[in-house]
mmCIF file of N, CA and C in Angstrom:
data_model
loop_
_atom_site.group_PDB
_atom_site.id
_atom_site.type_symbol
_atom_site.label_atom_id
_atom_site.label_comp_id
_atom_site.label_asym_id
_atom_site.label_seq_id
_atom_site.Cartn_x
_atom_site.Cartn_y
_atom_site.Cartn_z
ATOM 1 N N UNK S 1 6.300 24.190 -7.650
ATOM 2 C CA UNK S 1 6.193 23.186 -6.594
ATOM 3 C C UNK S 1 7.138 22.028 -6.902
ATOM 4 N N UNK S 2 8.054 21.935 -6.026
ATOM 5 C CA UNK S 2 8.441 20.620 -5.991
ATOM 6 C C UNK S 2 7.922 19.447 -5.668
ATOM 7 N N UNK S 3 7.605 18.326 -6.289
ATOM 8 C CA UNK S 3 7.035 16.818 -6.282
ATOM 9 C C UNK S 3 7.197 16.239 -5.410
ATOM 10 N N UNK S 4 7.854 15.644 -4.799
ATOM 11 C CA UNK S 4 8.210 14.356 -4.096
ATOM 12 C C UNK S 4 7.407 13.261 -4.448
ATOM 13 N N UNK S 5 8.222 12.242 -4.716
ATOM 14 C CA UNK S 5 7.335 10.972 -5.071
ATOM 15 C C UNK S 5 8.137 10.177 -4.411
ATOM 16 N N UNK S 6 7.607 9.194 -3.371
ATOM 17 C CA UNK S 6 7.961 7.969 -2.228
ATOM 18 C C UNK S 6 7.486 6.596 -2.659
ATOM 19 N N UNK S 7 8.414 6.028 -2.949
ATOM 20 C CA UNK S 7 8.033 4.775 -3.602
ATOM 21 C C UNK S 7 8.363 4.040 -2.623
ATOM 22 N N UNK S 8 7.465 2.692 -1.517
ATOM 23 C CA UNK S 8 7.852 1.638 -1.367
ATOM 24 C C UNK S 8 7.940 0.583 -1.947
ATOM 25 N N UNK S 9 9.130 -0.216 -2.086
ATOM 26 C CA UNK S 9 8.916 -1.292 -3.256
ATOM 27 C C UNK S 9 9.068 -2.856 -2.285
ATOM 28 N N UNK S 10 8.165 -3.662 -3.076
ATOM 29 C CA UNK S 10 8.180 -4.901 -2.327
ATOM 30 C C UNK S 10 7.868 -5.271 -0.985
ATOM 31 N N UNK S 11 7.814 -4.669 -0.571
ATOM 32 C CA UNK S 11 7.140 -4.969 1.178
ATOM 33 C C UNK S 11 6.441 -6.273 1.141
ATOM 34 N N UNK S 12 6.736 -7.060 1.997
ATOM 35 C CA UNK S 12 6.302 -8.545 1.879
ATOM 36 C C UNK S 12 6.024 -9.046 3.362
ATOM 37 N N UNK S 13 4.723 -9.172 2.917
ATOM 38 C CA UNK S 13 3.547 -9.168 4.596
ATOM 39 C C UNK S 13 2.572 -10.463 4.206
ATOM 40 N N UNK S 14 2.358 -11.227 4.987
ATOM 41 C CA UNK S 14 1.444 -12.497 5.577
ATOM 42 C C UNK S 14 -0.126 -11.786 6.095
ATOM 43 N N UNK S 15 -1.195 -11.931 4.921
ATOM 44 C CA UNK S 15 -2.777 -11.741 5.461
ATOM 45 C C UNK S 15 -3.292 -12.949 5.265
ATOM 46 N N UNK S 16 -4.533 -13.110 5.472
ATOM 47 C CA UNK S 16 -5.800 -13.646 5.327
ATOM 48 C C UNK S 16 -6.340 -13.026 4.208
ATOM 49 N N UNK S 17 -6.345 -13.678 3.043
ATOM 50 C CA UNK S 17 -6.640 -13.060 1.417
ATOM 51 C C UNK S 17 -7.768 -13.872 0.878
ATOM 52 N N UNK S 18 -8.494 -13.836 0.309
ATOM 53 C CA UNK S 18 -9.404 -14.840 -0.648
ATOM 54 C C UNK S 18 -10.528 -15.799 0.238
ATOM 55 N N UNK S 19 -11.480 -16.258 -0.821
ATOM 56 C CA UNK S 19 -12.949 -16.319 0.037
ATOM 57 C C UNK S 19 -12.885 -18.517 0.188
ATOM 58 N N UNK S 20 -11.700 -18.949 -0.503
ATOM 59 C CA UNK S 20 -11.836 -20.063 -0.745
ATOM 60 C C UNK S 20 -11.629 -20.583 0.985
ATOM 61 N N UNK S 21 -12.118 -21.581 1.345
ATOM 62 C CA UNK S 21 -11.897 -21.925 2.605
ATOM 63 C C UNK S 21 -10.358 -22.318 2.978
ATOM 64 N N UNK S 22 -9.465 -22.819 2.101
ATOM 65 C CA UNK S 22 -8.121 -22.768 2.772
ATOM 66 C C UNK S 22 -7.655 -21.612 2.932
ATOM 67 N N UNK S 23 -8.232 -20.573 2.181
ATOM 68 C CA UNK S 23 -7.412 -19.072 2.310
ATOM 69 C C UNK S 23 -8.295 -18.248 3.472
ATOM 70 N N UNK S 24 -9.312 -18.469 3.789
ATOM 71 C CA UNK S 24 -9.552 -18.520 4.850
ATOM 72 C C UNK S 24 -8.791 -18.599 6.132
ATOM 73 N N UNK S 25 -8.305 -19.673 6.247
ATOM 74 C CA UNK S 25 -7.460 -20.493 7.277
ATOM 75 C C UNK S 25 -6.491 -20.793 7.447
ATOM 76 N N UNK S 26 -5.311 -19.868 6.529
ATOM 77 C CA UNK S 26 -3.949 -20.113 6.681
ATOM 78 C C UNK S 26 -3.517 -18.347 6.169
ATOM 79 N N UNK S 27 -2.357 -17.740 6.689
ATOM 80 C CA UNK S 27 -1.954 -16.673 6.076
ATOM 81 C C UNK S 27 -1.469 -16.868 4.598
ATOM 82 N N UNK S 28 -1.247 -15.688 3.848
ATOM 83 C CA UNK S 28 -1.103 -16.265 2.448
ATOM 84 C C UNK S 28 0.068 -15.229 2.335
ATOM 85 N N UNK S 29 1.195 -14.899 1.693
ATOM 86 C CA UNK S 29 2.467 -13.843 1.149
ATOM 87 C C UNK S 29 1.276 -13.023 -0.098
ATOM 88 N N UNK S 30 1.856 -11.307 0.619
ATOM 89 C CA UNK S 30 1.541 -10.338 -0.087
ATOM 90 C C UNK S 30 2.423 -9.771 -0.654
ATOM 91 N N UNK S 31 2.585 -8.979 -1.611
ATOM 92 C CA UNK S 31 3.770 -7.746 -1.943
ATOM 93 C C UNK S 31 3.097 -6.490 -1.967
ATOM 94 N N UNK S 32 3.409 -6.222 -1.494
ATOM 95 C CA UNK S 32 3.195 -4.244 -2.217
ATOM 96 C C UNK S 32 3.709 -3.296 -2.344
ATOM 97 N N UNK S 33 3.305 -2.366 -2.993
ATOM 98 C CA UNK S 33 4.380 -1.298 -4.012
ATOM 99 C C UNK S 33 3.263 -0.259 -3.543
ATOM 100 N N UNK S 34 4.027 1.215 -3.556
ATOM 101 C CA UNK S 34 3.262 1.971 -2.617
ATOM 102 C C UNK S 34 3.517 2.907 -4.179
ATOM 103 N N UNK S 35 3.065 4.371 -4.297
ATOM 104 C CA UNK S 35 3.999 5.372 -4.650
ATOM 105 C C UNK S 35 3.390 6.762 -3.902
ATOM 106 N N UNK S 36 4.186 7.385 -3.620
ATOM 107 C CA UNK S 36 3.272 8.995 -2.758
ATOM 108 C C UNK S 36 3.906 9.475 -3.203
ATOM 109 N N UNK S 37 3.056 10.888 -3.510
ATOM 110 C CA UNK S 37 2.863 12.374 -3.955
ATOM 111 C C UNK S 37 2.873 13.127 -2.853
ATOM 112 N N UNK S 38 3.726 14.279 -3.015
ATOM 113 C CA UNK S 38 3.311 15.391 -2.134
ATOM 114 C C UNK S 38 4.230 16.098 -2.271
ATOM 115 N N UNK S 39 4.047 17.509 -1.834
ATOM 116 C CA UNK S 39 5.036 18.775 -1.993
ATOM 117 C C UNK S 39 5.800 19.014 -1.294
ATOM 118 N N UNK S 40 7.456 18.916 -1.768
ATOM 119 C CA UNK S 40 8.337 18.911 -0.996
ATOM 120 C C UNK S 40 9.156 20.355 -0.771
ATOM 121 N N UNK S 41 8.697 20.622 -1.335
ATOM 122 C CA UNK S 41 9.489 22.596 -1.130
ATOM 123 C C UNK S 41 10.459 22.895 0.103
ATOM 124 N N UNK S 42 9.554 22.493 0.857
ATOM 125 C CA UNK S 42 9.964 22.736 2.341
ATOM 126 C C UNK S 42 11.281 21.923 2.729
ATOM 127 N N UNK S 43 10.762 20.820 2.927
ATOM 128 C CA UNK S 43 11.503 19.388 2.735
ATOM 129 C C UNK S 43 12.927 19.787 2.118
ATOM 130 N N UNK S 44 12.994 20.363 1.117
ATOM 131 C CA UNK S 44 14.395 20.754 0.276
ATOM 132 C C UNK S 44 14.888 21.744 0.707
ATOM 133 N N UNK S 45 14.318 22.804 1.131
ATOM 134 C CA UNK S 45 14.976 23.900 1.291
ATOM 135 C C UNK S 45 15.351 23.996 2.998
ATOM 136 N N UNK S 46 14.434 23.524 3.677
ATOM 137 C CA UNK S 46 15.008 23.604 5.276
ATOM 138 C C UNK S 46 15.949 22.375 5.879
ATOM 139 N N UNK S 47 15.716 21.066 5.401
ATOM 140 C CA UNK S 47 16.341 20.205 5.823
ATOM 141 C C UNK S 47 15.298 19.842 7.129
ATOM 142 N N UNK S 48 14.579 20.013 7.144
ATOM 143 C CA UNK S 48 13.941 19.911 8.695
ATOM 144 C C UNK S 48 13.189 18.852 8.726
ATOM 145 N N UNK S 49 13.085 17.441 9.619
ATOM 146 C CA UNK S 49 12.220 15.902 9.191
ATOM 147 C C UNK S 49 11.258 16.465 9.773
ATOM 148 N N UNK S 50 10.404 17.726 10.235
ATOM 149 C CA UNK S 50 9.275 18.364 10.311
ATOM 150 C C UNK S 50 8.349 18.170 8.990
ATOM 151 N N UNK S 51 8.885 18.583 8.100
ATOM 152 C CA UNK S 51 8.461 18.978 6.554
ATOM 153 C C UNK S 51 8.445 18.159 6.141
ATOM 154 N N UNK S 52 8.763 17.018 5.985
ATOM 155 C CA UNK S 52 8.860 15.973 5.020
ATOM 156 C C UNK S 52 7.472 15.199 5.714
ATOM 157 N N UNK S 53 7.171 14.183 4.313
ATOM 158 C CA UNK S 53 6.165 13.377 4.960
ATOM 159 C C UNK S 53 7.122 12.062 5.514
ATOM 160 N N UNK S 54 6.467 11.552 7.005
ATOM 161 C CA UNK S 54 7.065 10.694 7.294
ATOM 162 C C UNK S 54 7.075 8.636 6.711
ATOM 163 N N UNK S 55 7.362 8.387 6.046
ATOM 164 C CA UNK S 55 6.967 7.202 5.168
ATOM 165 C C UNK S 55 7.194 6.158 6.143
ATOM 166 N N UNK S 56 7.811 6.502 7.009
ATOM 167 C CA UNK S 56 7.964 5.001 8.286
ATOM 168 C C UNK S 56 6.746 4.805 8.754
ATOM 169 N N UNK S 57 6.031 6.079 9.492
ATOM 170 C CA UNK S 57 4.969 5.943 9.857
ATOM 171 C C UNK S 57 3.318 5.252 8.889
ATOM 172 N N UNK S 58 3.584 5.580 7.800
ATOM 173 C CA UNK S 58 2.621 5.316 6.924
ATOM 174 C C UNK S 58 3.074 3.974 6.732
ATOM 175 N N UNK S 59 3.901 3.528 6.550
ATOM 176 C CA UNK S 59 4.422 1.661 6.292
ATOM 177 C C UNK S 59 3.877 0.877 7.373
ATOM 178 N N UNK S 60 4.463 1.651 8.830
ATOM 179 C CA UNK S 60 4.163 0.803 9.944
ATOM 180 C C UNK S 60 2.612 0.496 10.005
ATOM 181 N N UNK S 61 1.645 1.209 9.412
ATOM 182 C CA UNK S 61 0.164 1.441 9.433
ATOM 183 C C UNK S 61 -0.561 0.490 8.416
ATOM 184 N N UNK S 62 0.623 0.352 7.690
ATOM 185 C CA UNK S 62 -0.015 -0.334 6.880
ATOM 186 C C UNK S 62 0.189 -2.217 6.617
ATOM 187 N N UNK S 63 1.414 -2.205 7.363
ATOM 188 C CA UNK S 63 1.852 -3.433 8.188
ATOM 189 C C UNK S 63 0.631 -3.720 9.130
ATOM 190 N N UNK S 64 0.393 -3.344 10.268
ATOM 191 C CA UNK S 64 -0.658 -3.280 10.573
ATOM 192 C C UNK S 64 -2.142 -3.265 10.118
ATOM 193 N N UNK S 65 -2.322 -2.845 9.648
ATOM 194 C CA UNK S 65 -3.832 -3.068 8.732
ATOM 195 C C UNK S 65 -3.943 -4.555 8.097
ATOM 196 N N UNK S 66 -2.461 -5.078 7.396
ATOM 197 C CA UNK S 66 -2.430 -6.604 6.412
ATOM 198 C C UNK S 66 -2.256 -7.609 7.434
ATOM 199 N N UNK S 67 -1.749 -7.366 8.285
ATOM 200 C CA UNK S 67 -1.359 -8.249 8.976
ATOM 201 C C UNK S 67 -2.440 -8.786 9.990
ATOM 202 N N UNK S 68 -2.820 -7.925 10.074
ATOM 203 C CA UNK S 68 -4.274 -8.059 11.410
ATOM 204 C C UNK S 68 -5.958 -8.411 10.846
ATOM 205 N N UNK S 69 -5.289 -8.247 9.312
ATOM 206 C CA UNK S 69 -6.911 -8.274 8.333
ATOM 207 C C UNK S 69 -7.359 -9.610 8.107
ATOM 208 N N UNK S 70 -8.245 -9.589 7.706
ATOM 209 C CA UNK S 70 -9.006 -10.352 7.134
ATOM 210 C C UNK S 70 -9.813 -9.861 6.380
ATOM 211 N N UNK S 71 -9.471 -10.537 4.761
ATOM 212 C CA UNK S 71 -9.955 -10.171 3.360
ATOM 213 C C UNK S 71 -10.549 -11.210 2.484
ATOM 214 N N UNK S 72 -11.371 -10.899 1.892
ATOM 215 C CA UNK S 72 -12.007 -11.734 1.028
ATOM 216 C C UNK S 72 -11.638 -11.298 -0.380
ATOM 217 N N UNK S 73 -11.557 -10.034 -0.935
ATOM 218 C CA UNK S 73 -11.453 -9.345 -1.536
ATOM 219 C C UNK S 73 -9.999 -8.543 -1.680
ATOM 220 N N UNK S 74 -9.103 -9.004 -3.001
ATOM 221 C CA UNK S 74 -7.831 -8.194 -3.178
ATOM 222 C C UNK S 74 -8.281 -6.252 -3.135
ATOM 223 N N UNK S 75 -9.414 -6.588 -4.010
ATOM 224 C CA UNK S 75 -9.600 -4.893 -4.049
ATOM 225 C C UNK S 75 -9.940 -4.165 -2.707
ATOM 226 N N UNK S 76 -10.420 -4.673 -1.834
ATOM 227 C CA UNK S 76 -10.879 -4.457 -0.189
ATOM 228 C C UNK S 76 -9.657 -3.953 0.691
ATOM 229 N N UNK S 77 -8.320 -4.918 0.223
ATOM 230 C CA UNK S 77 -7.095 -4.893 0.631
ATOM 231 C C UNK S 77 -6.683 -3.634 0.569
ATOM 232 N N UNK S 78 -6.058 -3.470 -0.656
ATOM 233 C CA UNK S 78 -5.709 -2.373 -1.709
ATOM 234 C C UNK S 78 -6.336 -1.505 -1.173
ATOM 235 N N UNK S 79 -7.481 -1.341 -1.236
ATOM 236 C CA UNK S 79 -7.864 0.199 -0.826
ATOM 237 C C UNK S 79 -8.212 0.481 0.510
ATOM 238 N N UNK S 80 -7.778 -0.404 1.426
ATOM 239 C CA UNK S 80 -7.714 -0.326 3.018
ATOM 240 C C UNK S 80 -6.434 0.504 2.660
ATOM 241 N N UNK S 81 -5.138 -0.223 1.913
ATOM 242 C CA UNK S 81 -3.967 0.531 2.477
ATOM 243 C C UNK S 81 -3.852 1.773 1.633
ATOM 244 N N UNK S 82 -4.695 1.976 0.209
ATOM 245 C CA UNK S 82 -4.405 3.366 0.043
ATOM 246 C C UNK S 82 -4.812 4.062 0.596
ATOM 247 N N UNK S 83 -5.805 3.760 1.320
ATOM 248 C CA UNK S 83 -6.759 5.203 2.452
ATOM 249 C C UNK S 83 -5.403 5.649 3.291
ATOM 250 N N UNK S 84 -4.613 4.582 3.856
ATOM 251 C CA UNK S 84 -3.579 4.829 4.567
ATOM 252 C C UNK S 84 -3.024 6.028 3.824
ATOM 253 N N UNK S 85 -2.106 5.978 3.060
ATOM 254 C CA UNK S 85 -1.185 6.363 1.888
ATOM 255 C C UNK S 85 -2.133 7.926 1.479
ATOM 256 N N UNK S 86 -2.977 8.112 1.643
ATOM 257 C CA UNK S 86 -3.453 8.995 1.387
ATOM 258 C C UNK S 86 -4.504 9.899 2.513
ATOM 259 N N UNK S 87 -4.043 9.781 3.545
ATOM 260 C CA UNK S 87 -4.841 9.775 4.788
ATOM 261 C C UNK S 87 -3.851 11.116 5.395
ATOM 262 N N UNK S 88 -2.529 11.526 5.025
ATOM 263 C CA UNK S 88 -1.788 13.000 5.401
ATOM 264 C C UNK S 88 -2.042 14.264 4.369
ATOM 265 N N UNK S 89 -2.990 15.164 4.982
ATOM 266 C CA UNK S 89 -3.001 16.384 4.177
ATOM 267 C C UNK S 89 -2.531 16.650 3.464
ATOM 268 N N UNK S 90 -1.131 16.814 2.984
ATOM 269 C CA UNK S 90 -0.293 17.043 1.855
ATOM 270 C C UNK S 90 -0.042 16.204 1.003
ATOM 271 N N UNK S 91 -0.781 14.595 1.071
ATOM 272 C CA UNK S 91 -0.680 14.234 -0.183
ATOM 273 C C UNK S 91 -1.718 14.289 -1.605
ATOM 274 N N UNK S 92 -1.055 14.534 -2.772
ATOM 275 C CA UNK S 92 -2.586 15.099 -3.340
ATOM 276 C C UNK S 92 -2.228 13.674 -4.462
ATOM 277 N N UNK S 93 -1.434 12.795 -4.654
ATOM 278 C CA UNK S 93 -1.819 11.531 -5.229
ATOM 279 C C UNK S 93 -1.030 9.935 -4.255
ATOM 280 N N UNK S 94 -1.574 9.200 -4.602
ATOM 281 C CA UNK S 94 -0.941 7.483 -4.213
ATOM 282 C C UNK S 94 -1.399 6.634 -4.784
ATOM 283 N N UNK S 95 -1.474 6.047 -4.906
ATOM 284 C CA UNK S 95 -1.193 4.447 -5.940
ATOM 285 C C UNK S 95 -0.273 3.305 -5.005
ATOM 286 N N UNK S 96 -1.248 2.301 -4.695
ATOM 287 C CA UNK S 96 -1.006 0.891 -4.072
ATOM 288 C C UNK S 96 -0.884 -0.088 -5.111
ATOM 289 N N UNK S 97 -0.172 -0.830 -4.863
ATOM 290 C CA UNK S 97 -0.541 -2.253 -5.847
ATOM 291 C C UNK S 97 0.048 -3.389 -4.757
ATOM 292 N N UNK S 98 -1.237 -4.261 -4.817
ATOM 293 C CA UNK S 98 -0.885 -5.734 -4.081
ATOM 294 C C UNK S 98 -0.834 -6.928 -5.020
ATOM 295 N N UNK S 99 0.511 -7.498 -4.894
ATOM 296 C CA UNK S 99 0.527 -8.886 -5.918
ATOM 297 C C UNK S 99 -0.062 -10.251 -4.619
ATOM 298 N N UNK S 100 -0.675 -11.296 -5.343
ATOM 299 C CA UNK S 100 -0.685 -12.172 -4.536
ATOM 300 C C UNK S 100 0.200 -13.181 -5.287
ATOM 301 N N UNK S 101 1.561 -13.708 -4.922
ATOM 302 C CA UNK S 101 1.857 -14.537 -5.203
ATOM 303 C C UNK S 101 1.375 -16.245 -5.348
ATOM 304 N N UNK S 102 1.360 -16.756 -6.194
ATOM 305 C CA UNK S 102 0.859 -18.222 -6.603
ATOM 306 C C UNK S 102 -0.422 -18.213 -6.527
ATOM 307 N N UNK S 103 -1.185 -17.137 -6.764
ATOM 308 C CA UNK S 103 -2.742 -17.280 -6.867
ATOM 309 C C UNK S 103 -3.339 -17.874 -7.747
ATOM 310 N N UNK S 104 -2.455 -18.232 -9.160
ATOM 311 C CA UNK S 104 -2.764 -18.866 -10.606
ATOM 312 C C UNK S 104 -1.916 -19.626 -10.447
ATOM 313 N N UNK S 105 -2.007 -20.979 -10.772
ATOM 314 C CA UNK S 105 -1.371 -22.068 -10.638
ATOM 315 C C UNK S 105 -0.166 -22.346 -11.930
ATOM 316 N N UNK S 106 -0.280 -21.164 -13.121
ATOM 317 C CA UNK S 106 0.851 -20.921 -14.070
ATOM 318 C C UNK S 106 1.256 -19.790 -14.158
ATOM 319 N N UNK S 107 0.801 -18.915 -13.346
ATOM 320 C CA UNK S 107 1.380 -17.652 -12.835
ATOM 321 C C UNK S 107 1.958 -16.828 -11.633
ATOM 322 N N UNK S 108 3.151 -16.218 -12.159
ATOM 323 C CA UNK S 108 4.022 -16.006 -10.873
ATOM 324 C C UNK S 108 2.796 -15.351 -9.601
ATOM 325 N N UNK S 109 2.356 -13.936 -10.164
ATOM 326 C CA UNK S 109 1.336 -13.718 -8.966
ATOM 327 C C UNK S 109 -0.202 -12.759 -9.766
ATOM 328 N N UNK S 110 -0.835 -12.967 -9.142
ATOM 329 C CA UNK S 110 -2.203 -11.615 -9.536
ATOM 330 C C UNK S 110 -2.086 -10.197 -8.454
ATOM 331 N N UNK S 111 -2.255 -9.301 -9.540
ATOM 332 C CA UNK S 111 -1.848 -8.558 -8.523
ATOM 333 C C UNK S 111 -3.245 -7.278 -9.069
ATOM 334 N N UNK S 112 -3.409 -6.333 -7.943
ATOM 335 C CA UNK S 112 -4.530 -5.699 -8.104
ATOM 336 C C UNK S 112 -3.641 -4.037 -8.078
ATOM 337 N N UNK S 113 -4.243 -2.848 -8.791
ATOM 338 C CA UNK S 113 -3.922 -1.936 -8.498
ATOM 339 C C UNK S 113 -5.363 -0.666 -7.965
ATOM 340 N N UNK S 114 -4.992 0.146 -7.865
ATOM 341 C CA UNK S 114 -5.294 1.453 -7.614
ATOM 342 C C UNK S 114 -5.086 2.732 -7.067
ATOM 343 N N UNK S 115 -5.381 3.502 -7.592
ATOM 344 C CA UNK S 115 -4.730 4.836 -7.503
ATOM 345 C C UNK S 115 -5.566 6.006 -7.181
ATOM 346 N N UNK S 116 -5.480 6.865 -6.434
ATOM 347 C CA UNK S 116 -6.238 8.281 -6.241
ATOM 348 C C UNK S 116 -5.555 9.697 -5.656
ATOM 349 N N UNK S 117 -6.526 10.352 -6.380
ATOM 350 C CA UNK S 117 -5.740 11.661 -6.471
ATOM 351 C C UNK S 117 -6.894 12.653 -5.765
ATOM 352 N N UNK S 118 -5.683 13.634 -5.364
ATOM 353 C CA UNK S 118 -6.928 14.811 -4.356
ATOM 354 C C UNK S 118 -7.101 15.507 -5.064
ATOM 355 N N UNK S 119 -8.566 15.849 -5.250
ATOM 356 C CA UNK S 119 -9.906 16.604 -6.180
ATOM 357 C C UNK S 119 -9.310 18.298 -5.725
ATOM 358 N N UNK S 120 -9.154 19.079 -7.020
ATOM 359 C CA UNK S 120 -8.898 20.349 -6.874
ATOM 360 C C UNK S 120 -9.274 21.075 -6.261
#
């Protein structure tokens, strides 16, 4: 089997993050880093954008989901958009990570991860 692994890097989207009342009430800068799994066999050998997984579509979804949310919770975030990321049959792993920039007042950002894989 050939792998395919789809990395988005940096994607930088405006939510509603954190339970403090200004974060509440103003959008806050996200980043996120995607990575997808899935079998590309096909994908390589036909040339056909049938076979491949489409990663525009999964971005645009997930633009959508941050942008329209409201979160209290980084981990809530995160695993709204890996459901995304892992929501096409053929993927059998993904891994999200969301940084929040200036969330620590001596640190560049906090950032949350997680990852899941499809059960044999």
């Amino acid at each position: 089997m050939t792998n395919a692994i789809i990395n988005v890097t940096n994607l930088r989207l405006r939510t509603y993050i954190g339970f403090n009342p200004e974060e509440r009430e103003k959008k806050q800068d996200v980043v996120i880093n995607l990575e997808i799994h899935y079998p590309a066999d096909k994908a390589c050998e036909q040339d056909e954008v049938a076979q491949a997984l489409n990663y525009k579509t999964i971005t645009k979804a997930v633009i959508e989901v941050v942008e329209q949310g409201h979160f209290l919770l980084l981990e809530k975030l995160v695993a709204e958009i890996l459901a995304l990321c892992h929501s096409h049959p053929s993927v059998h792993y993904a891994k999200a990570r969301v940084d929040k920039p200036h969330a620590l007042r001596f640190a560049d950002s906090v950032s949350l991860t997680l990852d899941w894989q499809r059960p044999h």
